[in-house]
Coordinates of C-alpha atoms in Angstrom, one line a residue:
M1 CA 83.8 85.7 -28.1
D2 CA 87.4 84.9 -27.1
A3 CA 89.2 86.6 -24.2
L4 CA 91.4 88.9 -26.2
S5 CA 88.4 90.1 -28.3
H6 CA 86.5 91.0 -25.1
I7 CA 89.5 92.9 -23.7
L8 CA 90.2 94.8 -27.0
E9 CA 86.6 95.7 -27.4
E10 CA 86.6 97.3 -24.0
V11 CA 89.4 99.7 -24.9
H12 CA 86.9 101.8 -26.8
L13 CA 89.4 103.6 -29.0
R14 CA 87.9 106.9 -30.4
G15 CA 88.8 110.4 -31.4
A16 CA 91.6 109.5 -33.8
E17 CA 93.5 112.6 -35.1
Y18 CA 96.4 112.5 -37.5
L19 CA 99.0 114.8 -39.0
Y20 CA 102.0 114.5 -41.4
V21 CA 105.4 115.6 -40.2
S22 CA 107.9 116.6 -42.9
G23 CA 111.5 116.7 -41.7
H24 CA 114.0 118.9 -43.4
D25 CA 117.8 118.6 -42.9
R26 CA 118.5 118.0 -39.2
W27 CA 115.1 118.0 -37.4
C28 CA 113.6 116.6 -34.3
F29 CA 110.3 116.4 -32.4
G30 CA 108.9 114.9 -29.2
L31 CA 105.6 113.7 -27.9
Q32 CA 104.1 112.3 -24.7
E33 CA 100.6 111.3 -25.4
Q34 CA 98.1 108.5 -24.6
T35 CA 98.1 105.8 -27.3
I36 CA 99.8 107.0 -30.5
F37 CA 101.0 105.5 -33.8
H38 CA 103.7 106.7 -36.1
V39 CA 104.3 105.4 -39.7
V40 CA 107.6 106.3 -41.3
L41 CA 106.6 106.9 -44.9
T42 CA 110.0 108.1 -46.3
G43 CA 113.5 108.4 -45.0
S44 CA 115.3 107.2 -41.9
V45 CA 114.6 108.3 -38.4
R46 CA 116.0 107.7 -34.9
L47 CA 113.4 106.8 -32.3
V48 CA 114.4 107.6 -28.7
L49 CA 112.5 106.7 -25.5
P50 CA 114.6 108.4 -22.9
N51 CA 116.2 105.9 -20.4
I52 CA 114.4 103.0 -22.2
E53 CA 115.5 102.4 -25.7
E54 CA 116.8 103.9 -28.9
R55 CA 116.6 102.4 -32.4
M56 CA 116.7 103.3 -36.1
L57 CA 113.6 103.1 -38.2
E58 CA 113.2 103.0 -42.0
A59 CA 110.4 103.8 -44.4
G60 CA 107.5 101.4 -43.9
D61 CA 108.1 100.9 -40.2
I62 CA 105.1 101.5 -37.9
V63 CA 105.6 102.4 -34.2
F64 CA 102.9 101.9 -31.6
I65 CA 103.3 103.7 -28.2
P66 CA 100.5 102.1 -26.3
A67 CA 100.7 104.0 -23.0
G68 CA 101.9 107.3 -24.3
A69 CA 105.5 107.1 -23.0
E70 CA 107.7 110.1 -23.7
H71 CA 109.4 109.6 -27.1
R72 CA 111.3 111.5 -29.7
F73 CA 111.9 111.3 -33.4
L74 CA 115.2 112.7 -34.7
H75 CA 117.1 113.0 -37.9
P76 CA 120.0 110.5 -37.5
E77 CA 122.4 113.4 -37.0
A78 CA 120.2 115.7 -35.0
T79 CA 121.3 116.4 -31.4
W80 CA 119.3 119.4 -30.1
K81 CA 116.2 119.4 -27.9
P82 CA 113.0 118.3 -29.8
Q83 CA 109.9 120.5 -29.9
S84 CA 106.5 119.1 -28.9
L85 CA 103.9 118.7 -31.6
L86 CA 100.9 118.1 -29.4
H87 CA 99.5 121.5 -30.3
E88 CA 99.7 120.6 -34.0
F89 CA 97.0 117.9 -33.7
N90 CA 93.7 119.3 -35.0
G91 CA 91.4 116.6 -36.3
H92 CA 92.6 115.2 -39.6
R93 CA 95.3 117.4 -41.0
N94 CA 96.6 116.9 -44.5
D95 CA 99.0 119.8 -44.8
P96 CA 102.3 118.6 -43.4
V97 CA 104.0 120.2 -40.4
H98 CA 107.4 121.2 -41.6
L99 CA 110.4 120.9 -39.3
G100 CA 113.9 122.2 -40.0
D101 CA 115.3 123.9 -43.1
G102 CA 116.5 122.6 -46.5
L103 CA 115.2 119.7 -48.5
S104 CA 112.7 117.2 -47.0
N105 CA 114.4 113.9 -46.1
T106 CA 111.6 112.3 -44.0
L107 CA 107.8 112.1 -43.9
I108 CA 106.0 110.6 -40.9
L109 CA 102.3 110.0 -40.4
S110 CA 101.5 110.5 -36.7
V111 CA 98.1 109.4 -35.3
R112 CA 96.9 109.9 -31.7
C113 CA 93.7 108.5 -30.2
L114 CA 91.7 108.3 -27.0
V115 CA 91.0 105.1 -25.1
D116 CA 89.0 104.3 -22.0
V117 CA 92.0 104.7 -19.6
E118 CA 90.6 102.7 -16.7
M119 CA 89.3 99.8 -18.8
A120 CA 92.5 99.7 -20.9
R121 CA 94.8 99.9 -17.9
P122 CA 95.6 96.2 -17.5
L123 CA 96.2 95.8 -21.3
L124 CA 98.4 98.9 -21.6
S125 CA 100.4 98.1 -18.5
S126 CA 101.2 94.7 -19.9
L127 CA 102.5 96.0 -23.2
P128 CA 106.1 97.3 -23.7
P129 CA 106.7 101.1 -24.0
S130 CA 106.8 100.7 -27.8
I131 CA 106.0 98.1 -30.4
V132 CA 107.7 98.3 -33.8
I133 CA 106.4 96.4 -36.9
Q134 CA 108.9 96.7 -39.7
Q135 CA 108.6 96.9 -43.5
G136 CA 104.9 97.5 -43.7
L137 CA 105.0 99.3 -47.1
D138 CA 107.2 97.2 -49.3
G139 CA 105.1 94.0 -49.2
S140 CA 107.5 92.1 -46.9
G141 CA 105.7 93.2 -43.7
P142 CA 102.2 92.1 -42.5
A143 CA 99.6 92.3 -45.2
W144 CA 97.1 93.9 -42.9
L145 CA 99.5 96.9 -42.4
R146 CA 99.9 97.6 -46.1
L147 CA 96.2 97.4 -46.7
G148 CA 95.4 99.5 -43.7
L149 CA 97.9 102.2 -44.7
D150 CA 96.6 102.3 -48.2
F151 CA 93.0 102.7 -47.0
L152 CA 94.1 105.4 -44.5
A153 CA 95.9 107.3 -47.2
L154 CA 92.8 107.1 -49.4
E155 CA 90.4 108.3 -46.7
S156 CA 92.7 111.2 -45.7
E157 CA 92.6 112.5 -49.3
L158 CA 88.8 112.3 -49.7
Y159 CA 86.2 114.1 -47.6
R160 CA 83.3 111.7 -47.7
P161 CA 80.6 111.3 -45.0
G162 CA 81.5 108.9 -42.3
R163 CA 85.3 109.5 -42.6
D164 CA 85.9 110.1 -38.9
T165 CA 84.2 106.8 -37.9
L166 CA 86.1 104.9 -40.6
I167 CA 89.4 106.3 -39.5
N168 CA 88.7 105.4 -35.9
R169 CA 88.0 101.8 -37.1
L170 CA 91.2 101.7 -39.1
I171 CA 93.3 102.8 -36.1
S172 CA 91.4 100.3 -34.0
M173 CA 92.6 97.7 -36.5
F174 CA 96.2 98.8 -36.1
L175 CA 95.9 98.6 -32.3
I176 CA 94.3 95.1 -32.5
E177 CA 96.9 93.7 -34.9
C178 CA 99.9 95.2 -32.9
V179 CA 98.6 93.6 -29.8
R180 CA 98.0 90.3 -31.5
D181 CA 101.5 90.3 -33.0
Y182 CA 103.0 91.0 -29.6
V183 CA 101.0 88.3 -27.9
E184 CA 101.9 85.7 -30.5
Q185 CA 105.6 86.5 -29.9
L186 CA 105.5 86.0 -26.1
P187 CA 107.3 83.0 -24.8
K188 CA 104.8 80.3 -23.9
N189 CA 106.2 80.0 -20.4
A190 CA 106.1 83.8 -19.7
N191 CA 104.1 84.8 -16.6
S192 CA 102.3 87.6 -18.4
W193 CA 98.8 88.9 -18.1
L194 CA 98.6 88.9 -21.9
N195 CA 99.8 85.3 -22.1
A196 CA 96.7 84.2 -20.3
V197 CA 94.5 85.2 -23.2
R198 CA 96.1 82.4 -25.3
D199 CA 96.4 79.9 -22.4
P200 CA 94.1 77.0 -23.1
Y201 CA 93.0 76.8 -19.4
L202 CA 92.7 80.5 -18.5
S203 CA 91.4 82.0 -21.8
P204 CA 87.9 80.5 -21.5
V205 CA 87.8 81.7 -17.8
L206 CA 88.7 85.3 -18.8
S207 CA 86.1 85.1 -21.6
A208 CA 83.4 84.0 -19.1
I209 CA 84.3 86.7 -16.6
H210 CA 84.2 89.5 -19.2
A211 CA 81.0 88.1 -20.7
K212 CA 79.1 87.9 -17.4
P213 CA 80.8 90.2 -14.8
A214 CA 77.6 90.4 -12.7
Y215 CA 77.3 86.7 -12.2
G216 CA 78.3 85.4 -8.8
W217 CA 81.3 83.4 -9.9
T218 CA 83.0 81.0 -7.5
V219 CA 86.5 79.6 -7.8
V220 CA 85.0 76.2 -8.2
E221 CA 82.9 77.2 -11.1
L222 CA 85.8 79.0 -12.8
A223 CA 88.0 76.0 -12.2
S224 CA 85.4 73.8 -13.9
I225 CA 85.5 76.1 -17.0
A226 CA 89.3 75.7 -17.0
C227 CA 88.9 71.9 -16.7
L228 CA 91.3 72.0 -13.7
S229 CA 91.1 71.1 -10.1
R230 CA 90.3 74.1 -7.8
S231 CA 93.8 74.2 -6.4
A232 CA 95.6 73.8 -9.7
F233 CA 93.4 76.5 -11.3
A234 CA 93.9 79.0 -8.4
E235 CA 97.6 78.5 -8.6
R236 CA 97.8 78.8 -12.3
F237 CA 95.6 81.9 -12.4
S238 CA 97.5 83.6 -9.6
Q239 CA 100.9 82.8 -11.1
M240 CA 100.0 84.1 -14.6
M241 CA 97.7 87.0 -13.7
G242 CA 99.5 88.2 -10.5
Q243 CA 96.4 88.0 -8.4
P244 CA 93.7 85.4 -7.3
P245 CA 90.7 84.8 -9.6
L246 CA 88.1 86.6 -7.4
A247 CA 90.4 89.6 -6.9
Y248 CA 90.6 89.9 -10.7
L249 CA 86.8 89.6 -10.9
T250 CA 86.4 92.4 -8.3
Q251 CA 88.8 94.8 -10.1
Y252 CA 87.2 94.1 -13.4
R253 CA 83.7 94.8 -12.0
L254 CA 84.9 98.1 -10.5
R255 CA 86.6 99.2 -13.8
L256 CA 83.4 98.5 -15.5
A257 CA 81.6 100.5 -13.0
T258 CA 83.8 103.6 -13.7
R259 CA 82.6 103.4 -17.3
L260 CA 79.0 103.2 -16.3
L261 CA 79.3 106.1 -13.9
I262 CA 80.8 108.3 -16.6
Q263 CA 78.9 107.3 -19.7
Q264 CA 75.4 106.4 -18.6
D265 CA 72.6 108.2 -16.8
M266 CA 72.2 105.4 -14.3
S267 CA 71.6 105.4 -10.6
I268 CA 74.3 104.1 -8.2
S269 CA 72.0 101.3 -7.1
K270 CA 71.4 100.2 -10.7
I271 CA 75.2 100.3 -11.5
S272 CA 75.9 98.2 -8.4
E273 CA 73.4 95.6 -9.5
K274 CA 74.8 95.6 -13.1
V275 CA 78.3 94.9 -11.9
G276 CA 77.4 92.1 -9.6
Y277 CA 76.9 93.6 -6.1
A278 CA 74.0 92.6 -3.9
S279 CA 73.7 96.0 -2.4
E280 CA 74.6 99.6 -3.1
T281 CA 76.4 99.8 0.3
A282 CA 78.7 96.8 -0.6
F283 CA 79.4 98.3 -4.0
S284 CA 80.2 101.7 -2.6
Q285 CA 82.6 100.3 0.0
A286 CA 84.4 98.2 -2.6
F287 CA 84.6 101.2 -5.0
R288 CA 86.0 103.5 -2.3
R289 CA 88.7 100.9 -1.4
Q290 CA 89.8 100.8 -5.0
Y291 CA 89.5 104.5 -6.0
E292 CA 89.5 106.3 -2.7
V293 CA 86.4 108.2 -3.5
S294 CA 82.7 107.2 -3.4
P295 CA 80.9 106.3 -6.7
S296 CA 78.9 109.6 -6.6
Q297 CA 82.1 111.6 -6.1
Y298 CA 83.8 109.8 -9.0
K299 CA 80.8 110.5 -11.2
K300 CA 80.7 114.2 -10.2
E301 CA 84.4 114.8 -10.7
R302 CA 84.3 113.3 -14.2
A303 CA 81.1 114.8 -15.4
V304 CA 81.4 116.3 -18.9

């Protein structure tokens, strides 16, 4: 499995909910939510991320807000304070939320979803506040977008068994394709964490680390996978990833441990072994340095 596939698989997108927003006359709404997509189905809309960016969107555009930054959608002439629609999400809602008065001039499909925050942190922090893919409905945009939207529209109209799982998979596809499109557009000389997943030297190293996090990797072994000298590899990795190879390995192991602590009925000793620590004491010390609580405290505080 390639490095980006490993990373995207670990995001664990789930719990997708959607609603349709019908804008009438001069309308506006705002959201601040972890990982959300919007698809402009009809009309024109102004997207505003306060103090970050503002742009016009047209029918067929899809907007991905990866880390849930505050954002607003407004009728092009609207000026008043937007209302939050967070309370309107309730599973898969097919009756539109109507905003404003008069004739409808805009229809937006909004989808929110949950991700494993800790595992997704490096990915989400490497993405821009918003990613816009234009013209997805008229055939001139990416083929995957039109197919995915058609499939989503079909599933939203029918109430067949397995719908929730299928919609989660469709939204996962949107996430994957948005990230892939963004990575492909990165300048090759950019020192970006995401650029490393397509770097011919670092990509196989990241894939190896994510495939076998418990293995006792050394810099020499990782350099061998990269087909570089030890010094050249360490310099390239640190420059592109922003930290030395073994520091990245440690942080990844501890992020993986947070998932195991929450999702599995496993002893601290077993978790420490599973993420590559020789002793529970060493694991607990490293975990406390990273998260400022012990593994048992972390597990207790996040118990469902």
